[in-house]
Tab-separated table of C-alpha atoms and ligand atoms in Angstrom:
chain	number	residue	atom	x	y	z
A	12	MET	CA	72.475	29.169	200.161
A	13	VAL	CA	75.827	29.602	201.873
A	14	ARG	CA	77.455	30.854	198.653
A	15	ASP	CA	78.292	34.305	199.964
A	16	LEU	CA	79.523	33.251	203.408
A	17	PRO	CA	83.297	33.119	202.762
A	18	GLU	CA	83.498	36.756	201.666
A	19	GLN	CA	82.063	37.805	205.041
A	20	ARG	CA	85.562	37.232	206.371
A	21	LEU	CA	86.576	40.456	204.675
A	22	PHE	CA	84.956	42.505	207.403
A	23	ALA	CA	86.384	41.131	210.633
A	24	PRO	CA	88.978	38.529	211.530
A	25	HIS	CA	87.959	35.631	213.733
A	26	GLY	CA	88.203	36.463	217.396
A	27	ALA	CA	87.834	40.255	217.003
A	28	GLY	CA	85.329	39.597	219.760
A	29	LEU	CA	82.129	40.996	221.162
A	30	GLN	CA	82.449	42.683	224.513
A	31	ASP	CA	79.719	44.574	226.319
A	32	GLN	CA	79.982	47.761	228.366
A	33	TYR	CA	80.533	45.701	231.540
A	34	GLY	CA	83.526	43.895	230.072
A	35	ARG	CA	81.681	40.618	229.475
A	36	ARG	CA	82.716	38.724	226.395
A	37	VAL	CA	79.787	37.352	224.399
A	38	ASP	CA	80.756	34.119	222.681
A	39	TYR	CA	77.569	32.076	222.857
A	40	LEU	CA	74.414	32.300	220.757
A	41	ARG	CA	71.159	30.536	221.502
A	42	LEU	CA	69.326	30.288	218.260
A	43	SER	CA	65.594	29.620	218.215
A	44	VAL	CA	64.451	27.849	215.059
A	45	THR	CA	60.746	27.716	215.941
A	46	ASP	CA	58.427	29.052	218.628
A	47	ARG	CA	56.188	25.976	218.342
A	48	CYS	CA	56.284	23.050	220.700
A	49	ASP	CA	54.526	19.708	220.949
A	50	LEU	CA	54.551	19.914	224.758
A	51	ARG	CA	52.838	22.400	227.038
A	52	CYS	CA	55.206	22.579	230.000
A	53	SER	CA	53.616	24.283	232.965
A	54	TYR	CA	56.482	26.782	233.408
A	55	CYS	CA	57.058	27.604	229.769
A	56	ARG	CA	54.054	28.569	227.690
A	57	PRO	CA	50.278	28.869	227.740
A	58	HIS	CA	47.914	26.109	226.727
A	59	ASP	CA	46.546	27.748	223.604
A	60	SER	CA	48.625	28.327	220.521
A	61	LEU	CA	46.831	31.384	219.154
A	62	ALA	CA	49.810	33.608	219.776
A	63	TYR	CA	51.957	31.728	217.274
A	64	ALA	CA	53.696	33.934	214.781
A	65	GLU	CA	53.175	33.484	211.071
A	66	PRO	CA	55.963	31.435	209.506
A	67	ARG	CA	56.650	34.116	206.878
A	68	ASN	CA	58.183	36.078	209.744
A	69	TRP	CA	60.565	33.254	210.501
A	70	LEU	CA	64.137	33.546	209.353
A	71	THR	CA	64.918	31.177	206.496
A	72	PHE	CA	67.876	28.794	206.740
A	73	ALA	CA	69.809	31.060	204.371
A	74	GLU	CA	69.136	34.069	206.628
A	75	ILE	CA	70.062	32.099	209.747
A	76	GLY	CA	73.257	30.877	208.105
A	77	ARG	CA	74.190	34.419	207.196
A	78	VAL	CA	73.589	35.842	210.692
A	79	VAL	CA	75.390	32.974	212.418
A	80	GLY	CA	78.304	33.452	210.008
A	81	VAL	CA	78.558	37.079	211.101
A	82	PHE	CA	78.344	36.108	214.776
A	83	ALA	CA	81.006	33.440	214.275
A	84	ARG	CA	83.333	35.980	212.743
A	85	LEU	CA	82.748	38.141	215.811
A	86	GLY	CA	84.065	35.347	218.009
A	87	VAL	CA	80.803	33.560	218.814
A	88	ALA	CA	82.109	30.014	218.603
A	89	ARG	CA	79.299	28.242	220.412
A	90	VAL	CA	75.813	27.959	218.980
A	91	ARG	CA	72.870	26.129	220.522
A	92	LEU	CA	69.731	25.399	218.528
A	93	THR	CA	66.613	25.784	220.599
A	94	GLY	CA	62.969	26.851	220.448
A	95	GLY	CA	60.109	26.008	220.981
A	96	GLU	CA	60.968	22.479	220.059
A	97	PRO	CA	63.692	22.665	217.396
A	98	LEU	CA	62.959	19.185	216.031
A	99	LEU	CA	59.601	20.529	214.822
A	100	ARG	CA	61.388	22.788	212.328
A	101	ARG	CA	61.228	21.147	208.916
A	102	ASN	CA	64.562	19.919	207.498
A	103	LEU	CA	66.484	20.837	210.634
A	104	PRO	CA	69.414	18.528	209.731
A	105	ASP	CA	70.025	20.721	206.651
A	106	LEU	CA	70.434	23.733	208.916
A	107	VAL	CA	72.711	21.716	211.198
A	108	SER	CA	75.048	20.823	208.314
A	109	MET	CA	75.083	24.423	207.143
A	110	LEU	CA	75.970	25.794	210.575
A	111	ALA	CA	78.454	23.027	211.398
A	112	ALA	CA	80.386	23.943	208.244
A	113	LEU	CA	80.700	27.636	209.140
A	114	PRO	CA	84.248	28.699	209.971
A	115	GLY	CA	84.442	29.732	213.615
A	116	VAL	CA	81.513	27.622	214.874
A	117	ASP	CA	83.355	25.186	217.149
A	118	ASP	CA	80.520	23.842	219.249
A	119	LEU	CA	77.084	23.208	217.781
A	120	SER	CA	74.524	21.773	220.188
A	121	LEU	CA	70.767	21.331	220.515
A	122	SER	CA	68.220	21.721	223.308
A	123	THR	CA	65.300	19.374	222.812
A	124	ASN	CA	62.432	17.738	224.640
A	125	ALA	CA	63.506	14.542	222.791
A	126	THR	CA	59.976	13.432	221.850
A	127	ARG	CA	61.099	13.223	218.199
A	128	LEU	CA	64.764	12.524	218.777
A	129	ALA	CA	64.588	8.754	218.201
A	130	ARG	CA	63.750	9.523	214.560
A	131	PHE	CA	66.389	12.210	214.035
A	132	ALA	CA	69.412	11.362	216.213
A	133	PRO	CA	71.601	9.528	213.649
A	134	THR	CA	70.876	12.114	210.913
A	135	LEU	CA	71.653	14.982	213.238
A	136	LYS	CA	74.930	13.363	214.268
A	137	ARG	CA	75.916	12.832	210.640
A	138	ALA	CA	74.992	16.446	209.875
A	139	GLY	CA	77.548	17.660	212.426
A	140	LEU	CA	75.621	18.129	215.658
A	141	ALA	CA	77.961	17.617	218.598
A	142	ARG	CA	75.760	17.131	221.635
A	143	ILE	CA	72.328	17.591	223.138
A	144	ASN	CA	70.579	18.895	226.224
A	145	VAL	CA	67.266	17.210	226.961
A	146	SER	CA	64.480	18.613	229.135
A	147	LEU	CA	63.214	15.970	231.527
A	148	ASP	CA	61.493	16.985	234.741
A	149	SER	CA	60.680	13.587	236.215
A	150	LEU	CA	60.916	9.831	235.700
A	151	ASP	CA	57.347	9.364	236.862
A	152	ARG	CA	54.910	9.008	233.951
A	153	GLU	CA	52.077	10.857	235.670
A	154	CYS	CA	54.325	13.678	236.842
A	155	VAL	CA	55.729	14.105	233.303
A	156	ARG	CA	52.188	14.132	231.931
A	157	LYS	CA	51.134	16.799	234.401
A	158	VAL	CA	54.152	19.020	233.793
A	159	SER	CA	54.400	18.607	230.000
A	160	GLY	CA	50.679	18.356	229.255
A	161	ARG	CA	51.100	15.039	227.418
A	162	ASP	CA	51.879	11.393	228.140
A	163	SER	CA	55.369	11.898	226.758
A	164	LEU	CA	57.739	9.905	228.996
A	165	ASP	CA	58.176	6.885	226.678
A	166	ALA	CA	58.913	9.018	223.626
A	167	ILE	CA	61.378	11.125	225.625
A	168	MET	CA	63.216	8.067	226.989
A	169	ASP	CA	63.423	6.532	223.494
A	170	GLY	CA	64.813	9.823	222.238
A	171	ILE	CA	67.423	10.083	224.979
A	172	MET	CA	68.639	6.530	224.384
A	173	ALA	CA	68.743	7.097	220.616
A	174	GLY	CA	70.802	10.244	221.224
A	175	LYS	CA	73.221	8.256	223.355
A	176	ALA	CA	73.460	5.468	220.775
A	177	ALA	CA	74.128	8.026	218.026
A	178	GLY	CA	76.984	9.543	220.055
A	179	LEU	CA	75.360	12.934	220.687
A	180	THR	CA	77.275	13.113	223.940
A	181	PRO	CA	77.686	14.283	226.624
A	182	ILE	CA	73.941	14.349	227.206
A	183	LYS	CA	72.755	16.848	229.781
A	184	LEU	CA	69.317	16.390	231.320
A	185	ASN	CA	67.681	19.670	232.299
A	186	MET	CA	65.200	19.423	235.140
A	187	VAL	CA	63.270	22.489	236.276
A	188	ALA	CA	62.875	21.780	239.990
A	189	MET	CA	59.489	22.922	241.278
A	190	ARG	CA	58.075	23.025	244.757
A	191	GLY	CA	55.236	20.576	245.231
A	192	VAL	CA	55.501	19.356	241.641
A	193	ASN	CA	58.651	17.305	241.088
A	194	GLU	CA	60.941	18.108	244.013
A	195	HIS	CA	60.385	14.553	245.285
A	196	GLU	CA	61.903	13.271	242.026
A	197	ILE	CA	65.250	15.032	242.331
A	198	GLU	CA	67.183	12.178	243.977
A	199	ARG	CA	65.769	9.580	241.583
A	200	MET	CA	66.695	11.748	238.606
A	201	ALA	CA	70.214	12.132	240.019
A	202	ALA	CA	70.655	8.380	240.525
A	203	PHE	CA	69.286	7.634	237.027
A	204	SER	CA	71.610	10.195	235.432
A	205	LEU	CA	74.705	9.020	237.257
A	206	GLU	CA	73.966	5.368	236.391
A	207	ASN	CA	73.495	6.127	232.701
A	208	GLY	CA	76.321	8.608	232.186
A	209	PHE	CA	74.043	11.628	231.773
A	210	ILE	CA	74.748	14.982	233.409
A	211	LEU	CA	71.738	16.138	235.412
A	212	ARG	CA	71.257	19.889	235.709
A	213	LEU	CA	68.741	21.240	238.150
A	214	ILE	CA	67.271	24.595	237.184
A	215	GLU	CA	65.346	27.120	239.279
A	216	ALA	CA	62.071	28.157	237.625
A	217	MET	CA	62.295	31.693	236.278
A	218	PRO	CA	59.351	34.108	236.261
A	219	VAL	CA	59.143	34.462	232.487
A	220	GLY	CA	55.550	34.816	231.304
A	221	ASP	CA	52.589	34.016	233.533
A	222	MET	CA	53.362	30.311	233.498
A	223	GLY	CA	56.938	30.767	234.734
A	224	ARG	CA	55.681	32.916	237.600
A	225	ASP	CA	53.244	30.248	238.749
A	226	ALA	CA	55.645	27.350	238.333
A	227	GLY	CA	56.529	26.825	241.992
A	228	TYR	CA	59.962	28.357	242.427
A	229	LEU	CA	62.237	26.224	244.587
A	230	SER	CA	65.655	27.419	245.751
A	231	LEU	CA	68.189	24.688	244.992
A	232	ASP	CA	70.163	25.103	248.236
A	233	ALA	CA	68.401	22.279	250.084
A	234	ALA	CA	68.425	19.941	247.081
A	235	ARG	CA	72.149	20.507	246.605
A	236	ALA	CA	72.890	19.714	250.257
A	237	LYS	CA	70.888	16.471	250.028
A	238	LEU	CA	72.525	15.323	246.801
A	239	VAL	CA	76.019	16.192	248.036
A	240	GLU	CA	75.407	14.005	251.064
A	241	ARG	CA	73.705	11.068	249.312
A	242	PHE	CA	76.154	10.783	246.402
A	243	ALA	CA	79.257	12.068	248.283
A	244	LEU	CA	79.689	14.851	245.740
A	245	GLU	CA	82.643	17.224	245.637
A	246	PRO	CA	82.946	20.591	243.889
A	247	CYS	CA	83.850	19.943	240.273
A	248	THR	CA	87.398	20.843	239.312
A	249	ALA	CA	87.015	20.672	235.518
A	250	THR	CA	85.185	23.334	233.502
A	251	LEU	CA	82.052	21.860	231.958
A	252	GLY	CA	80.334	23.745	229.184
A	253	GLY	CA	81.257	27.315	230.126
A	254	GLY	CA	77.635	28.185	230.988
A	255	PRO	CA	76.043	29.276	234.263
A	256	ALA	CA	75.781	25.813	235.861
A	257	VAL	CA	77.890	25.128	238.943
A	258	TYR	CA	78.908	21.465	238.876
A	259	TRP	CA	79.563	18.930	241.585
A	260	GLN	CA	81.112	15.546	240.891
A	261	THR	CA	81.324	12.057	242.322
A	262	ALA	CA	84.528	11.085	244.153
A	263	ASP	CA	85.839	9.175	241.099
A	264	GLY	CA	85.147	12.256	238.920
A	265	ARG	CA	83.034	10.210	236.503
A	266	GLY	CA	79.590	11.646	237.299
A	267	GLN	CA	78.513	15.300	237.503
A	268	ILE	CA	75.431	17.191	238.625
A	269	GLY	CA	74.931	20.852	237.767
A	270	PHE	CA	72.945	23.564	239.529
A	271	ILE	CA	71.576	26.540	237.616
A	272	THR	CA	70.361	29.172	240.046
A	273	PRO	CA	69.204	32.299	238.193
A	274	ILE	CA	67.135	33.341	241.202
A	275	SER	CA	68.880	32.321	244.436
A	276	ARG	CA	72.431	33.044	243.150
A	277	HIS	CA	72.246	34.899	239.886
A	278	PHE	CA	75.211	34.688	237.534
A	279	CYS	CA	74.656	37.824	235.444
A	280	ALA	CA	78.226	39.060	236.029
A	281	THR	CA	79.515	36.201	233.892
A	282	CYS	CA	76.707	36.112	231.327
A	283	ASN	CA	78.261	35.328	227.947
A	284	ARG	CA	75.202	34.802	225.771
A	285	VAL	CA	72.549	36.402	223.610
A	286	ARG	CA	69.431	34.887	222.055
A	287	LEU	CA	68.116	35.148	218.526
A	288	SER	CA	64.408	34.419	218.092
A	289	VAL	CA	63.000	32.624	215.075
A	290	GLU	CA	61.730	35.993	213.831
A	291	GLY	CA	65.189	37.508	213.960
A	292	THR	CA	64.905	39.465	217.201
A	293	LEU	CA	68.153	39.542	219.129
A	294	TYR	CA	67.433	39.489	222.870
A	295	LEU	CA	70.263	40.700	225.052
A	296	CYS	CA	68.915	39.301	228.331
A	297	LEU	CA	66.294	36.722	229.237
A	298	GLY	CA	64.982	38.942	232.007
A	299	GLN	CA	65.001	42.363	230.312
A	300	GLU	CA	63.447	43.947	227.248
A	301	GLN	CA	66.536	45.224	225.399
A	302	ARG	CA	66.538	43.825	221.873
A	303	CYS	CA	67.541	44.478	218.301
A	304	GLU	CA	65.558	43.525	215.202
A	305	LEU	CA	67.844	41.851	212.689
A	306	ARG	CA	65.179	40.579	210.254
A	307	PRO	CA	64.551	43.986	208.632
A	308	LEU	CA	68.267	44.329	208.009
A	309	LEU	CA	68.445	40.881	206.461
A	310	ARG	CA	65.425	41.488	204.249
A	311	ASP	CA	66.466	45.024	203.259
A	312	LYS	CA	69.690	43.632	201.869
A	313	ALA	CA	71.994	45.097	204.503
A	314	SER	CA	75.644	44.300	203.883
A	315	ASP	CA	77.556	42.019	206.234
A	316	ALA	CA	79.406	45.076	207.544
A	317	GLU	CA	76.043	46.669	208.420
A	318	LEU	CA	74.872	43.501	210.131
A	319	GLU	CA	78.087	43.345	212.080
A	320	ALA	CA	77.719	46.990	213.138
A	321	ALA	CA	74.119	46.359	214.266
A	322	ILE	CA	75.191	43.361	216.346
A	323	ARG	CA	78.060	45.296	217.941
A	324	ALA	CA	75.689	48.177	218.779
A	325	ALA	CA	73.173	45.714	220.253
A	326	ILE	CA	75.805	44.130	222.482
A	327	GLU	CA	76.364	47.608	223.964
A	328	LEU	CA	72.741	47.423	225.184
A	329	LYS	CA	73.217	44.161	227.082
A	330	PRO	CA	71.806	44.901	230.551
A	331	GLN	CA	73.922	44.405	233.632
A	332	ARG	CA	71.481	41.925	235.145
A	333	HIS	CA	67.950	40.582	235.136
A	334	ASP	CA	65.185	41.907	237.415
A	335	PHE	CA	63.544	38.577	238.222
A	336	LEU	CA	63.522	39.265	241.957
A	337	ALA	CA	62.696	42.982	241.991
A	338	ALA	CA	60.150	42.844	239.151
A	339	PRO	CA	59.017	39.260	238.553
A	340	GLU	CA	56.003	40.481	236.568
A	341	LYS	CA	58.194	42.267	234.067
A	342	ILE	CA	58.821	39.696	231.332
A	343	MET	CA	55.621	38.883	229.515
A	344	ARG	CA	57.125	36.831	226.707
A	345	PHE	CA	57.352	33.091	227.193
A	346	MET	CA	60.540	31.108	227.029
A	347	SER	CA	59.363	29.469	223.799
A	348	GLN	CA	59.146	32.932	222.238
A	349	THR	CA	62.605	34.130	223.273
A	350	GLY	CA	64.285	30.794	222.680
A	351	GLY	CA	65.034	28.926	225.899
B	22	SAM	N1	62.054	22.382	223.538
B	22	SAM	C1	63.442	22.404	223.925
B	22	SAM	C2	63.623	21.731	225.264
B	22	SAM	O1	62.654	21.183	225.783
B	22	SAM	O2	64.759	21.726	225.764
B	22	SAM	C3	64.103	23.772	223.910
B	22	SAM	C4	63.323	24.933	224.444
B	22	SAM	S1	63.041	24.921	226.175
B	22	SAM	C5	62.210	26.487	226.326
B	22	SAM	C6	64.664	25.196	226.813
B	22	SAM	C7	64.828	25.089	228.295
B	22	SAM	O3	64.157	26.143	228.928
B	22	SAM	C8	64.303	23.813	228.901
B	22	SAM	O4	65.330	23.144	229.575
B	22	SAM	C9	63.232	24.295	229.846
B	22	SAM	O5	63.152	23.448	230.939
B	22	SAM	C10	63.707	25.689	230.181
B	22	SAM	N2	62.661	26.595	230.676
B	22	SAM	C11	61.552	27.002	230.052
B	22	SAM	N3	60.821	27.847	230.829
B	22	SAM	C12	61.520	27.972	231.978
B	22	SAM	C13	61.303	28.718	233.174
B	22	SAM	N4	60.213	29.477	233.361
B	22	SAM	N5	62.228	28.639	234.150
B	22	SAM	C14	63.334	27.858	233.978
B	22	SAM	N6	63.598	27.140	232.877
B	22	SAM	C15	62.698	27.196	231.884
């Protein structure tokens, strides 16, 4: 499957780099391996699953390996597997070992809701997965049921602890903070994360798809002020992850809490990422429509040089910023479709 990967090096040396027209370097790929999910989070996707794409449109592992190899040669060293729920993709550990072995991929991570992680954590670790981000919006069973559409708290907690035991660390817990839904849980989530060595990241709900728009957007300013006071947090001096989160840390530097504020303080000027959907669509921005279809190229036997040229041309289209505030109704696709 990965037989022809080494010769891809002929076309571009590592680090030749992808840079967009605004001077931003793109070195991070979020790779969706499925658009299916076993949860129905209120902010993420609708309750019916009729819109699911046919699997024949999904990129195969060989196709994914080839595209990621090209990205890696273009300086994209960090790859995050996402979805949908990536652990629903059959034989995912095989894909993990394939990607972990690619020259140039230095940081391979996974975003998961952890409902199936207890089963897969040791295998994923052995396959070469470095670390995980887990979505967890509350520690209250009923609140989790309401938000995720299922009584999923026990399975999620088992998954998180199995991830920790397997050494898939650091573990970041992603909590979408929503007005009137789970805002009362923020301090408890922070205390739980600090006690257990997890990094909590609070995220503002984005208006992607109808569900995202109705989620109950909450600016994180007030939450940050409260947490800073209660846990005596200080601005974090170390760089953590290189993503959009702004981190604060405890006085001894051992615990961190991150704030991801796409709405109240957008971070588009430093955006370093693109997203590849399970169908092979390359999205240049979560909040805009610019995209490039890579699947036809892969299936029409395009050469690696042609793939590379298509990716470089696509990066030129990366928009300057999202329009979430000016046009919140604009993005009709759900996060599970784009790859969250
Ligand atoms: N199933 C995996 C998981 O639960 O992490 C990966 C996919 S999920 C779409 C990735 C992340 O997107 C999660 O942390 C989720 O909370 C976040 N997300 C989804 N819709 C969102 C929205 N409308 N606003 C903010 N974050 C959102």
